Amino acid sequence: MKLAFSTLGVPGLPVPEVLRLATAHGYHGVELRAHPEEAVHPGIEAEQRADVAGEFKAAGVEILGVAGYARVAAPGDDEPVIEEIRALLDLARDLGAPYIRVFPGAAPEQSRAEADATAARRLGTAAEYAADLGVRILLETHDSHRTGADAIRVLGLVGHRNVGSLWDVMHTWLGGEQPSETYAALSPYLGYVQVKDIASAENTTPLRLGAGVLPLAECVEILSRHGWDGWLCWEYEKRWYEGAAPLPGLLGRGREHLARLLNDSA
């Protein structure tokens, strides 16, 4: 498995500094948070996109994915959501990234069937565009669809190879799902896995990997046992928790912890 970290953990950091951290601490890739607060988002021009792609290539670091904020199950018209997804896909194509991330984002007033159908309809429409660009859309286990069982209700309806899943290990754990259950549900669709750690269900402030309660060892063991060789991406949610320790000082120990888990699982 290859290791990456998300720029959610280093909010606003310029691309050269992100790459310096990745190379200094032995990470193979970076997940780019695609938001106007960051250096890379769908609003940047073609020249800027080419510059970013060139910087990553020169550093020997891969762009794992573009983490967007489209909410595919949210109420409202389809077209704005589909356009948001297409803009993320264009950005990923220009950067050479294989994946984009989208959220479910259903509202409490929607029935489960309505939310699932809305998400599947929009993802199915966007899937053809994604296929043309050679990028996969990954639905993250998050918010209204936080478990693998939730996600596959949508993914099964879509049934397109360019739409898959992103396993966020915190959300499936918070949803009461065992790692073996999540893997069984998501394995046919799995793009990559987001790892993190927290103190408890009540305190989700990010911690260094291995310092909290999330079943990271079990997740890695299950992935290894099944021969899965994709990406583990550390999503440290510094942007949402200003009091959390700065990520740069944790990256080295985080990589060592993941490497130890991988070695133990082998």
CSV table of N, CA and C in Angstrom, one decimal, residues 25-100:
chain,number,residue,atom,x,y,z
A,25,HIS,N,9.1,13.4,4.7
A,25,HIS,CA,8.6,12.4,5.6
A,25,HIS,C,8.2,11.1,4.9
A,26,GLY,N,8.5,11.0,3.6
A,26,GLY,CA,8.4,9.7,3.0
A,26,GLY,C,7.0,9.3,2.5
A,27,TYR,N,6.1,10.3,2.2
A,27,TYR,CA,4.8,10.0,1.7
A,27,TYR,C,4.8,10.0,0.2
A,28,HIS,N,4.1,9.0,-0.4
A,28,HIS,CA,4.1,8.8,-1.8
A,28,HIS,C,3.2,9.8,-2.5
A,29,GLY,N,2.2,10.3,-1.8
A,29,GLY,CA,1.1,11.1,-2.5
A,29,GLY,C,0.5,12.1,-1.5
A,30,VAL,N,-0.4,12.9,-2.1
A,30,VAL,CA,-1.1,14.0,-1.4
A,30,VAL,C,-2.5,14.0,-1.9
A,31,GLU,N,-3.5,14.1,-1.0
A,31,GLU,CA,-4.9,14.4,-1.4
A,31,GLU,C,-5.1,15.9,-1.3
A,32,LEU,N,-5.5,16.5,-2.4
A,32,LEU,CA,-5.7,18.0,-2.4
A,32,LEU,C,-7.1,18.4,-2.0
A,33,ARG,N,-7.3,19.1,-1.0
A,33,ARG,CA,-8.5,19.7,-0.6
A,33,ARG,C,-8.9,20.8,-1.6
A,34,ALA,N,-10.0,20.5,-2.4
A,34,ALA,CA,-10.3,21.5,-3.5
A,34,ALA,C,-11.4,22.5,-2.9
A,35,HIS,N,-10.8,23.5,-2.4
A,35,HIS,CA,-11.7,24.6,-1.8
A,35,HIS,C,-11.0,25.9,-2.1
A,36,PRO,N,-11.8,27.0,-2.2
A,36,PRO,CA,-11.2,28.3,-2.5
A,36,PRO,C,-10.2,28.8,-1.5
A,37,GLU,N,-10.3,28.3,-0.3
A,37,GLU,CA,-9.3,28.6,0.7
A,37,GLU,C,-7.9,28.1,0.4
A,38,GLU,N,-7.8,27.1,-0.5
A,38,GLU,CA,-6.6,26.5,-0.8
A,38,GLU,C,-6.0,26.9,-2.1
A,39,ALA,N,-4.7,26.5,-2.4
A,39,ALA,CA,-4.1,27.0,-3.6
A,39,ALA,C,-4.6,26.3,-4.8
A,40,VAL,N,-5.2,25.1,-4.6
A,40,VAL,CA,-5.7,24.3,-5.7
A,40,VAL,C,-7.2,24.1,-5.6
A,41,HIS,N,-8.0,24.5,-6.5
A,41,HIS,CA,-9.4,24.4,-6.5
A,41,HIS,C,-10.0,24.6,-7.9
A,42,PRO,N,-11.2,24.3,-8.2
A,42,PRO,CA,-11.7,24.3,-9.6
A,42,PRO,C,-11.7,25.7,-10.2
A,43,GLY,N,-11.5,26.8,-9.4
A,43,GLY,CA,-11.5,28.1,-10.0
A,43,GLY,C,-10.1,28.6,-10.5
A,44,ILE,N,-9.1,27.8,-10.4
A,44,ILE,CA,-7.8,28.2,-10.9
A,44,ILE,C,-7.7,28.0,-12.4
A,45,GLU,N,-6.9,28.7,-13.1
A,45,GLU,CA,-6.8,28.7,-14.5
A,45,GLU,C,-5.9,27.5,-15.0
A,46,ALA,N,-5.9,27.3,-16.3
A,46,ALA,CA,-5.2,26.2,-16.9
A,46,ALA,C,-3.7,26.3,-16.6
A,47,GLU,N,-3.1,27.5,-16.7
A,47,GLU,CA,-1.7,27.7,-16.5
A,47,GLU,C,-1.3,27.3,-15.0
A,48,GLN,N,-2.2,27.7,-14.1
A,48,GLN,CA,-1.9,27.3,-12.7
A,48,GLN,C,-2.0,25.8,-12.5
A,49,ARG,N,-2.9,25.2,-13.2
A,49,ARG,CA,-3.1,23.7,-13.1
A,49,ARG,C,-1.9,23.0,-13.6
A,50,ALA,N,-1.4,23.5,-14.7
A,50,ALA,CA,-0.2,22.9,-15.3
A,50,ALA,C,1.0,23.1,-14.4
A,51,ASP,N,1.1,24.2,-13.8
A,51,ASP,CA,2.2,24.5,-12.8
A,51,ASP,C,2.2,23.5,-11.7
A,52,VAL,N,1.0,23.3,-11.1
A,52,VAL,CA,0.9,22.4,-10.0
A,52,VAL,C,1.2,21.0,-10.4
A,53,ALA,N,0.7,20.5,-11.5
A,53,ALA,CA,1.0,19.2,-12.0
A,53,ALA,C,2.5,19.0,-12.2
A,54,GLY,N,3.2,20.1,-12.7
A,54,GLY,CA,4.6,20.0,-12.9
A,54,GLY,C,5.4,20.0,-11.6
A,55,GLU,N,4.9,20.7,-10.6
A,55,GLU,CA,5.6,20.7,-9.4
A,55,GLU,C,5.6,19.3,-8.7
A,56,PHE,N,4.4,18.7,-8.8
A,56,PHE,CA,4.3,17.3,-8.2
A,56,PHE,C,5.1,16.3,-9.0
A,57,LYS,N,5.1,16.4,-10.3
A,57,LYS,CA,5.9,15.5,-11.1
A,57,LYS,C,7.4,15.7,-10.7
A,58,ALA,N,7.9,16.9,-10.6
A,58,ALA,CA,9.3,17.2,-10.4
A,58,ALA,C,9.7,16.6,-9.0
A,59,ALA,N,8.7,16.7,-8.0
A,59,ALA,CA,9.0,16.2,-6.7
A,59,ALA,C,8.9,14.7,-6.6
A,60,GLY,N,8.3,14.0,-7.6
A,60,GLY,CA,8.1,12.6,-7.5
A,60,GLY,C,7.0,12.2,-6.5
A,61,VAL,N,6.1,13.1,-6.3
A,61,VAL,CA,4.9,12.9,-5.4
A,61,VAL,C,3.7,12.8,-6.3
A,62,GLU,N,2.8,11.9,-6.0
A,62,GLU,CA,1.6,11.7,-6.8
A,62,GLU,C,0.4,12.6,-6.2
A,63,ILE,N,-0.4,13.1,-7.0
A,63,ILE,CA,-1.7,13.7,-6.6
A,63,ILE,C,-2.7,12.5,-6.5
A,64,LEU,N,-3.0,12.1,-5.3
A,64,LEU,CA,-3.9,11.0,-5.1
A,64,LEU,C,-5.3,11.3,-5.6
A,65,GLY,N,-5.8,12.5,-5.1
A,65,GLY,CA,-7.2,12.8,-5.5
A,65,GLY,C,-7.5,14.2,-5.2
A,66,VAL,N,-8.6,14.7,-5.7
A,66,VAL,CA,-9.1,16.0,-5.5
A,66,VAL,C,-10.4,15.9,-4.6
A,67,ALA,N,-10.3,16.4,-3.4
A,67,ALA,CA,-11.3,16.2,-2.4
A,67,ALA,C,-12.3,17.4,-2.5
A,68,GLY,N,-13.4,17.2,-3.1
A,68,GLY,CA,-14.4,18.2,-3.3
A,68,GLY,C,-15.5,18.1,-2.3
A,69,TYR,N,-16.5,19.0,-2.4
A,69,TYR,CA,-17.5,19.1,-1.4
A,69,TYR,C,-18.9,19.0,-2.0
A,70,ALA,N,-19.0,18.5,-3.3
A,70,ALA,CA,-20.3,18.3,-3.8
A,70,ALA,C,-21.1,17.3,-3.0
A,71,ARG,N,-22.4,17.6,-2.8
A,71,ARG,CA,-23.3,16.7,-1.9
A,71,ARG,C,-24.3,16.1,-2.8
A,72,VAL,N,-24.1,14.8,-3.2
A,72,VAL,CA,-24.8,14.2,-4.3
A,72,VAL,C,-26.2,13.8,-3.9
A,73,ALA,N,-26.5,13.7,-2.6
A,73,ALA,CA,-27.9,13.3,-2.2
A,73,ALA,C,-28.7,14.5,-1.7
A,74,ALA,N,-28.1,15.7,-1.7
A,74,ALA,CA,-28.8,16.8,-1.1
A,74,ALA,C,-30.1,17.2,-1.9
A,75,PRO,N,-31.1,17.7,-1.3
A,75,PRO,CA,-32.3,18.2,-2.0
A,75,PRO,C,-32.0,19.3,-2.9
A,76,GLY,N,-32.8,19.5,-3.9
A,76,GLY,CA,-32.6,20.6,-4.9
A,76,GLY,C,-32.5,20.1,-6.3
A,77,ASP,N,-32.2,21.0,-7.2
A,77,ASP,CA,-32.0,20.6,-8.6
A,77,ASP,C,-30.8,19.8,-8.8
A,78,ASP,N,-30.8,19.0,-9.8
A,78,ASP,CA,-29.7,18.1,-10.1
A,78,ASP,C,-28.5,18.9,-10.8
A,79,GLU,N,-28.9,19.8,-11.7
A,79,GLU,CA,-27.8,20.4,-12.5
A,79,GLU,C,-26.7,21.1,-11.8
A,80,PRO,N,-27.0,21.9,-10.8
A,80,PRO,CA,-25.8,22.6,-10.1
A,80,PRO,C,-24.9,21.5,-9.4
A,81,VAL,N,-25.4,20.5,-8.9
A,81,VAL,CA,-24.6,19.4,-8.3
A,81,VAL,C,-23.8,18.7,-9.4
A,82,ILE,N,-24.4,18.4,-10.5
A,82,ILE,CA,-23.7,17.7,-11.6
A,82,ILE,C,-22.6,18.7,-12.2
A,83,GLU,N,-22.9,19.9,-12.3
A,83,GLU,CA,-21.9,20.9,-12.8
A,83,GLU,C,-20.7,21.0,-11.8
A,84,GLU,N,-21.0,20.9,-10.5
A,84,GLU,CA,-19.9,21.0,-9.5
A,84,GLU,C,-19.0,19.7,-9.6
A,85,ILE,N,-19.6,18.6,-9.8
A,85,ILE,CA,-18.9,17.4,-10.0
A,85,ILE,C,-18.0,17.4,-11.3
A,86,ARG,N,-18.6,17.9,-12.4
A,86,ARG,CA,-17.8,18.1,-13.6
A,86,ARG,C,-16.6,19.0,-13.5
A,87,ALA,N,-16.8,20.1,-12.7
A,87,ALA,CA,-15.7,21.0,-12.5
A,87,ALA,C,-14.6,20.3,-11.7
A,88,LEU,N,-14.9,19.5,-10.7
A,88,LEU,CA,-13.9,18.7,-10.0
A,88,LEU,C,-13.2,17.7,-10.9
A,89,LEU,N,-14.0,17.0,-11.8
A,89,LEU,CA,-13.4,16.1,-12.7
A,89,LEU,C,-12.5,16.7,-13.7
A,90,ASP,N,-12.8,17.9,-14.2
A,90,ASP,CA,-11.9,18.7,-15.1
A,90,ASP,C,-10.6,19.0,-14.4
A,91,LEU,N,-10.7,19.4,-13.1
A,91,LEU,CA,-9.5,19.7,-12.3
A,91,LEU,C,-8.6,18.5,-12.2
A,92,ALA,N,-9.3,17.4,-11.8
A,92,ALA,CA,-8.5,16.1,-11.6
A,92,ALA,C,-7.8,15.7,-12.9
A,93,ARG,N,-8.5,15.8,-14.0
A,93,ARG,CA,-7.9,15.5,-15.3
A,93,ARG,C,-6.7,16.3,-15.6
A,94,ASP,N,-6.9,17.6,-15.3
A,94,ASP,CA,-5.8,18.6,-15.6
A,94,ASP,C,-4.5,18.3,-14.7
A,95,LEU,N,-4.8,17.9,-13.5
A,95,LEU,CA,-3.7,17.6,-12.6
A,95,LEU,C,-3.1,16.2,-12.7
A,96,GLY,N,-3.8,15.3,-13.4
A,96,GLY,CA,-3.4,14.0,-13.5
A,96,GLY,C,-3.8,13.1,-12.3
A,97,ALA,N,-4.8,13.5,-11.6
A,97,ALA,CA,-5.3,12.8,-10.4
A,97,ALA,C,-6.3,11.7,-10.8
A,98,PRO,N,-6.2,10.5,-10.2
A,98,PRO,CA,-7.2,9.5,-10.6
A,98,PRO,C,-8.6,9.6,-10.0
A,99,TYR,N,-8.7,10.3,-8.9
A,99,TYR,CA,-10.0,10.3,-8.2
A,99,TYR,C,-10.4,11.7,-7.8
A,100,ILE,N,-11.8,11.9,-7.7
A,100,ILE,CA,-12.3,13.0,-7.0
A,100,ILE,C,-13.2,12.5,-5.8
